[in-house]
Coordinates of C-alpha atoms in Angstrom, one line a residue:
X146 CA -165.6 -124.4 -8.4
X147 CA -162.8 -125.8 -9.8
X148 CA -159.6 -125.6 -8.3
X149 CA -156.8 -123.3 -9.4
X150 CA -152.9 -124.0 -8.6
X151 CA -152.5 -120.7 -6.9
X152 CA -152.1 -120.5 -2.8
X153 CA -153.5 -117.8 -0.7
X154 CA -151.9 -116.5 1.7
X155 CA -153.2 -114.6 5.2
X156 CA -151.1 -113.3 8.3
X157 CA -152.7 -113.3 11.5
X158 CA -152.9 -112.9 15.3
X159 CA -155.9 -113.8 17.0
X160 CA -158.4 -113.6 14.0
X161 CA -160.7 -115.8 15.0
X162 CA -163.6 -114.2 14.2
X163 CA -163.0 -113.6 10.6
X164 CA -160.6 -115.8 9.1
X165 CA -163.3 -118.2 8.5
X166 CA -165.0 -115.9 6.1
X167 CA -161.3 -115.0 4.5
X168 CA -161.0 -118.7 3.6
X169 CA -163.8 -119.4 2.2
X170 CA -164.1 -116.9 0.2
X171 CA -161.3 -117.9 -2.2
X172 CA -163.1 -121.7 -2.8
X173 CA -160.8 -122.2 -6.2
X174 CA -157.5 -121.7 -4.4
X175 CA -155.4 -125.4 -4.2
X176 CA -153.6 -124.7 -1.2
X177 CA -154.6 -121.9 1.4
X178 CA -152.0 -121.2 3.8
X179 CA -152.1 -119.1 6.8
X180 CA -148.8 -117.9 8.8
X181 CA -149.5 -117.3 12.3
X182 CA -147.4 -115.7 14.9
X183 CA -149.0 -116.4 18.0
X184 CA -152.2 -116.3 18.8
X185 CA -154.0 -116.9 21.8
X186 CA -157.7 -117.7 20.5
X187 CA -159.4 -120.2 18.1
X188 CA -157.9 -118.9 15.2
X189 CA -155.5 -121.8 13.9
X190 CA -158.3 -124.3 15.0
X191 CA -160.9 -122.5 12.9
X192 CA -158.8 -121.8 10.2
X193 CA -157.6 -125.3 10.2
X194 CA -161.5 -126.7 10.2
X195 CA -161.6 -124.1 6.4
X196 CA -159.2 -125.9 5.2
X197 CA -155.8 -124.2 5.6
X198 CA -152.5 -125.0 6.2
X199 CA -151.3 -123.2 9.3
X200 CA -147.5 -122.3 9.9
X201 CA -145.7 -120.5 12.7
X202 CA -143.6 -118.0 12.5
X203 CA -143.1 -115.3 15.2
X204 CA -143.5 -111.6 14.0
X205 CA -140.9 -110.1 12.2
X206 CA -142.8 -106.8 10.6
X207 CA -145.4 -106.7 7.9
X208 CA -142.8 -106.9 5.0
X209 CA -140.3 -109.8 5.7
X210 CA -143.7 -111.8 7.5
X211 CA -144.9 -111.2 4.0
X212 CA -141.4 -112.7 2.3
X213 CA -141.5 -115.9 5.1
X214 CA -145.2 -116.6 3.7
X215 CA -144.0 -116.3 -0.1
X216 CA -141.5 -119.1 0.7
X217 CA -143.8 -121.5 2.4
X218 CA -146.2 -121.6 -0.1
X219 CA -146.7 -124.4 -2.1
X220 CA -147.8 -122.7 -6.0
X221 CA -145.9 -119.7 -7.4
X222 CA -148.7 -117.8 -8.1
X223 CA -150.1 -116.4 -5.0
X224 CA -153.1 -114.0 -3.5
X225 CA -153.0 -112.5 -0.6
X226 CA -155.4 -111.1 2.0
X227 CA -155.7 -109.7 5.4
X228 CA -157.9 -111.7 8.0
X229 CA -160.5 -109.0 8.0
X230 CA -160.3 -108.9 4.2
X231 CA -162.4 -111.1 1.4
X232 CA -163.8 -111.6 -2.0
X233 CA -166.7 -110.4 -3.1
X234 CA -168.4 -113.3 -5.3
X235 CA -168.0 -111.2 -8.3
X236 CA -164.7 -110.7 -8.1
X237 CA -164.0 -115.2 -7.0
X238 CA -166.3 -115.4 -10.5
X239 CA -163.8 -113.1 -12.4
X240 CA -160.7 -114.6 -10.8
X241 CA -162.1 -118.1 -11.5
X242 CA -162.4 -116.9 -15.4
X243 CA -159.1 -115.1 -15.7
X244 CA -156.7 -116.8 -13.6
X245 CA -155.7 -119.1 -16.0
X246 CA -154.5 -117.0 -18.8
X247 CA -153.1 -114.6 -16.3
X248 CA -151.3 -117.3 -14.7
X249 CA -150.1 -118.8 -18.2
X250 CA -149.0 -115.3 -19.1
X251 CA -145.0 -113.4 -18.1
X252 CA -147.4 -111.3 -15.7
X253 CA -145.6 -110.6 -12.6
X254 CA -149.0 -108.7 -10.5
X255 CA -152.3 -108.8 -10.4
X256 CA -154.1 -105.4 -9.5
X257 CA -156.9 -105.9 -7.3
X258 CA -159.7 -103.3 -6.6
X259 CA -160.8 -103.1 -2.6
X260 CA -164.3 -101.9 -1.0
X261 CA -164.0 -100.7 2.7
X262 CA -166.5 -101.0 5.2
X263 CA -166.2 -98.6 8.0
X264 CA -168.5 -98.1 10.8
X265 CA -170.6 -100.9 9.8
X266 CA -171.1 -99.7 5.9
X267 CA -169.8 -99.7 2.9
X268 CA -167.5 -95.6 1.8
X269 CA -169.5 -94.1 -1.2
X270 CA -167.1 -90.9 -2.3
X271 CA -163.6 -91.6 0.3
X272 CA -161.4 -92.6 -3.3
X273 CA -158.8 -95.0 -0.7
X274 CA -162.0 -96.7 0.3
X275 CA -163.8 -97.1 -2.7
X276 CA -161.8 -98.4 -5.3
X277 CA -158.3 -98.8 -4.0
X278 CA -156.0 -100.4 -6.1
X279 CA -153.7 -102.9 -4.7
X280 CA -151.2 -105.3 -5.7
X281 CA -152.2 -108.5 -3.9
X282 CA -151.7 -111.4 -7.2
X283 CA -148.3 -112.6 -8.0
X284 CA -145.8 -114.7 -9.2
X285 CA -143.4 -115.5 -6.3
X286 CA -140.4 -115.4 -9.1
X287 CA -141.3 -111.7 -10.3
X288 CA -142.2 -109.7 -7.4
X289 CA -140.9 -109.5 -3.5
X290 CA -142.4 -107.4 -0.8
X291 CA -140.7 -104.2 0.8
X292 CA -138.6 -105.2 3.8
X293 CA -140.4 -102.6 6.1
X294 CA -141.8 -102.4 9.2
X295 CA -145.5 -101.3 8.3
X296 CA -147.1 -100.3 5.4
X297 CA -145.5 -102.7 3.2
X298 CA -146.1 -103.1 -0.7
X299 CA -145.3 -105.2 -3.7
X300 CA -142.1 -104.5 -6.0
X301 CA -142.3 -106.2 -8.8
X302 CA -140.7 -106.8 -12.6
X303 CA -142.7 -107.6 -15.2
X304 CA -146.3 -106.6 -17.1
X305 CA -149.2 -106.9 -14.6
X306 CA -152.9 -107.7 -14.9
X307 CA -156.0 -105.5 -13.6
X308 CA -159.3 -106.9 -12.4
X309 CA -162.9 -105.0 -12.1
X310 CA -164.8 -106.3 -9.3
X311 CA -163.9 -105.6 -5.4
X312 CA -163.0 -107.2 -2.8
X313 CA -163.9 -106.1 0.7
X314 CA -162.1 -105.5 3.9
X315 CA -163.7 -104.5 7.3
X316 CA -161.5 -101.4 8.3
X317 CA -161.8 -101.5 12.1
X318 CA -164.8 -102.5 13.5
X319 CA -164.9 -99.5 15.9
X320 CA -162.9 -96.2 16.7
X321 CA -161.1 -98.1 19.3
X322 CA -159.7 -100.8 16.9
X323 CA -158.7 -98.1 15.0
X324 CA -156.9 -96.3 17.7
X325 CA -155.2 -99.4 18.6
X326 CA -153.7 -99.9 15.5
X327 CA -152.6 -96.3 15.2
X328 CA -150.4 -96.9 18.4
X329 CA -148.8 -100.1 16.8
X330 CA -148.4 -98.6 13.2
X331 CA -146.8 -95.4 14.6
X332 CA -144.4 -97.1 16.7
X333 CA -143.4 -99.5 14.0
X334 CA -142.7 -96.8 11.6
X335 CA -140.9 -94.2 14.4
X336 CA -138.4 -97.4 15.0
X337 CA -138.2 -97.5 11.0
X338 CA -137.3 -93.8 11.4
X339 CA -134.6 -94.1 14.1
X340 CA -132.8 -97.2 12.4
X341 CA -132.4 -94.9 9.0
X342 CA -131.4 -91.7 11.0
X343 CA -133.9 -89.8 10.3
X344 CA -134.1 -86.4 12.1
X345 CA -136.8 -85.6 14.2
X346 CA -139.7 -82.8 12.4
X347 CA -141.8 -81.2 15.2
X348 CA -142.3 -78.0 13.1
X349 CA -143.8 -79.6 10.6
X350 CA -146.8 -80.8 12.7
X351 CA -149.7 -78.6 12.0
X352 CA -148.6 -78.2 8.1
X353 CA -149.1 -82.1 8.0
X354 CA -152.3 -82.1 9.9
X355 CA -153.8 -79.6 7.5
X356 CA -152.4 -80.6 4.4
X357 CA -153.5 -84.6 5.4
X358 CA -156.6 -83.2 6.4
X359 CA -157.5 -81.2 3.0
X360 CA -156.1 -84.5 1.1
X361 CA -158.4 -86.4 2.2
X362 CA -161.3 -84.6 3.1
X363 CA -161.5 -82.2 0.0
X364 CA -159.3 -84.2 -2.7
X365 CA -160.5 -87.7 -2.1
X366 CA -164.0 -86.7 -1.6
X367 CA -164.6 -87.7 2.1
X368 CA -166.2 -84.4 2.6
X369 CA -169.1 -86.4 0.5
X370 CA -169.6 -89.3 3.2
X371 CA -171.5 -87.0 6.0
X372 CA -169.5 -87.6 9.6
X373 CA -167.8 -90.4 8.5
X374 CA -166.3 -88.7 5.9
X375 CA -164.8 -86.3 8.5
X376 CA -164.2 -88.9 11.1
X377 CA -161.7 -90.5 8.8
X378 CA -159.9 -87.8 7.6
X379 CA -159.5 -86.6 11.2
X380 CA -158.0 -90.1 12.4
X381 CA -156.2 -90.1 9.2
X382 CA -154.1 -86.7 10.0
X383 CA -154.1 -87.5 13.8
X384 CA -151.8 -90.4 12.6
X385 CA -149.2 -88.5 10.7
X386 CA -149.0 -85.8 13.6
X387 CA -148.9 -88.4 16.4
X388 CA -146.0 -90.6 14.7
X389 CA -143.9 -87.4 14.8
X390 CA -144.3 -86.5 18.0
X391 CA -143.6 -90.5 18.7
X392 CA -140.4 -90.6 17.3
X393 CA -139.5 -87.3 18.4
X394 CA -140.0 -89.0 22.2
X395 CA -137.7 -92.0 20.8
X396 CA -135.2 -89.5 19.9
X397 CA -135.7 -87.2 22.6
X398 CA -136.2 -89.6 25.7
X399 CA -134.4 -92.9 24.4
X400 CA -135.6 -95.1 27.2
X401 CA -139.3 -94.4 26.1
X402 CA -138.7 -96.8 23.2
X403 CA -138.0 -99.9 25.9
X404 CA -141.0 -98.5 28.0
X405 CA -143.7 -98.3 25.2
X406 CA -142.4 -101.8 24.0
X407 CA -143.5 -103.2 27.3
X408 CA -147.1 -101.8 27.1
X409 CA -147.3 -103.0 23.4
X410 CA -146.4 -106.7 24.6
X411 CA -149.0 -106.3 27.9
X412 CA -151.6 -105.5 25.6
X413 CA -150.6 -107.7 22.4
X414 CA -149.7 -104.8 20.3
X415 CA -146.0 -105.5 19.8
X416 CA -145.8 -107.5 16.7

């Protein structure tokens, strides 16, 4: 497959066991780059024998780790994944196709589709895990990510692009993954909360666990993936409760922020 100047990007922290696939899975890519902030395992040795460039930097939240790996890549087009994240070979094909007008054209985005796999197979009916569009193309010039804590996005100026075919991400290879990264992604976003002010909302707690629940269940079709179906909307509103009781801790019992820090670092959580 021919090369394309276009550099992919991936974040990661002890990804050893996937990144390979990541990499390899965008052959037409000139420059693959991966920005590591610490890892313990094979990772930068693996993803160095795929072929990618690896850089430190040490975490400084999803959104400016994004910006740091937008200025250290080589191309100013960029794609980019998460290590447990890769293309499907329909969707290299169309890339491989497209790319070049796209990249030719005052696009600022490309729009790709992802295909979750969750408890070892692919959602049929959950719409986020389906066909969830995502801006992960684009021209380093037209489009900067949100300087946020955790569940960062794309901003961007300028027309963008859409593309059919999936790619495919392995959402948390078991429950306790899962739970792991509900501790991280709640803390990250109470401390987002306390540095705007925000005021504390225990009495909304049950409306958001029902109303999350419903959402998801009902309106986005879980309901229609049996017990996984309802095992993901349930995790899914657990979240939204528990990151309000979190921050209502932080703003109840300051000293808990320093405290839960320390058990995020002992177990690698804290970044």
């Amino acid at each position: 497959m021919p090369q394309l100047p276009l550099t992919l990007v991936v974040m990661t922290h002890n990804e050893a066991a996937v990144i390979g696939r990541c990499l390899d899975s965008v052959p037409f890519a000139a420059e693959k780059l991966v920005i590591d902030c610490g890892s313990t395992d094979a990772t930068l040795e693996v993803a160095r024998a795929h072929g990618a460039r690896v850089v430190h930097q040490d975490w400084l939240g999803f959104g400016p780790q994004r910006n740091f790996g937008t200025t250290q890549a080589s191309h100013p087009w960029i794609l980019v994944l998460d290590a447990d994240e890769f293309l499907s070979p329909e969707l290299a094909r169309e890339l491989e196709q497209r790319l070049p007008q796209v990249m030719a054209s005052d696009a600022a985005v490309g729009i790709l589709r992802r295909r979750t796999l969750y408890m070892g197979a692919p959602m049929r009916w959950y719409r986020p895990m389906v066909g969830e569009k995502l801006a992960r193309l684009y021209h380093r010039d037209r489009a900067r990510w949100r300087d946020v804590r955790v569940h960062e996005s794309l901003t961007w100026d300028g027309p963008q692009a859409s593309f059919k075919a999936p790619f495919e991400h392995e959402n948390n290879p078991t429950l306790v993954h899962k739970g792991l990264k509900v501790l991280r992604y709640a803390e990250l976003k109470a401390r987002d909360w306390q540095q705007k002010g925000r005021k504390p909302r225990m009495w909304d707690c049950a409306l958001v666990f029902a109303t999350t629940f419903f959402k998801d269940y009902v309106l986005r079709l879980a309901m229609f993936d049996g017990w996984r179906g309802f095992a993901v909307s349930q995790t899914n509103a657990s979240y939204a409760v528990y990151k309000r009781m979190r921050y209502y801790e932080m703003c109840r019992n300051p000293a808990s922020v320093a405290m839960a820090g320390e058990v995020l670092i002992r177990h690698g959580l804290d970044r």
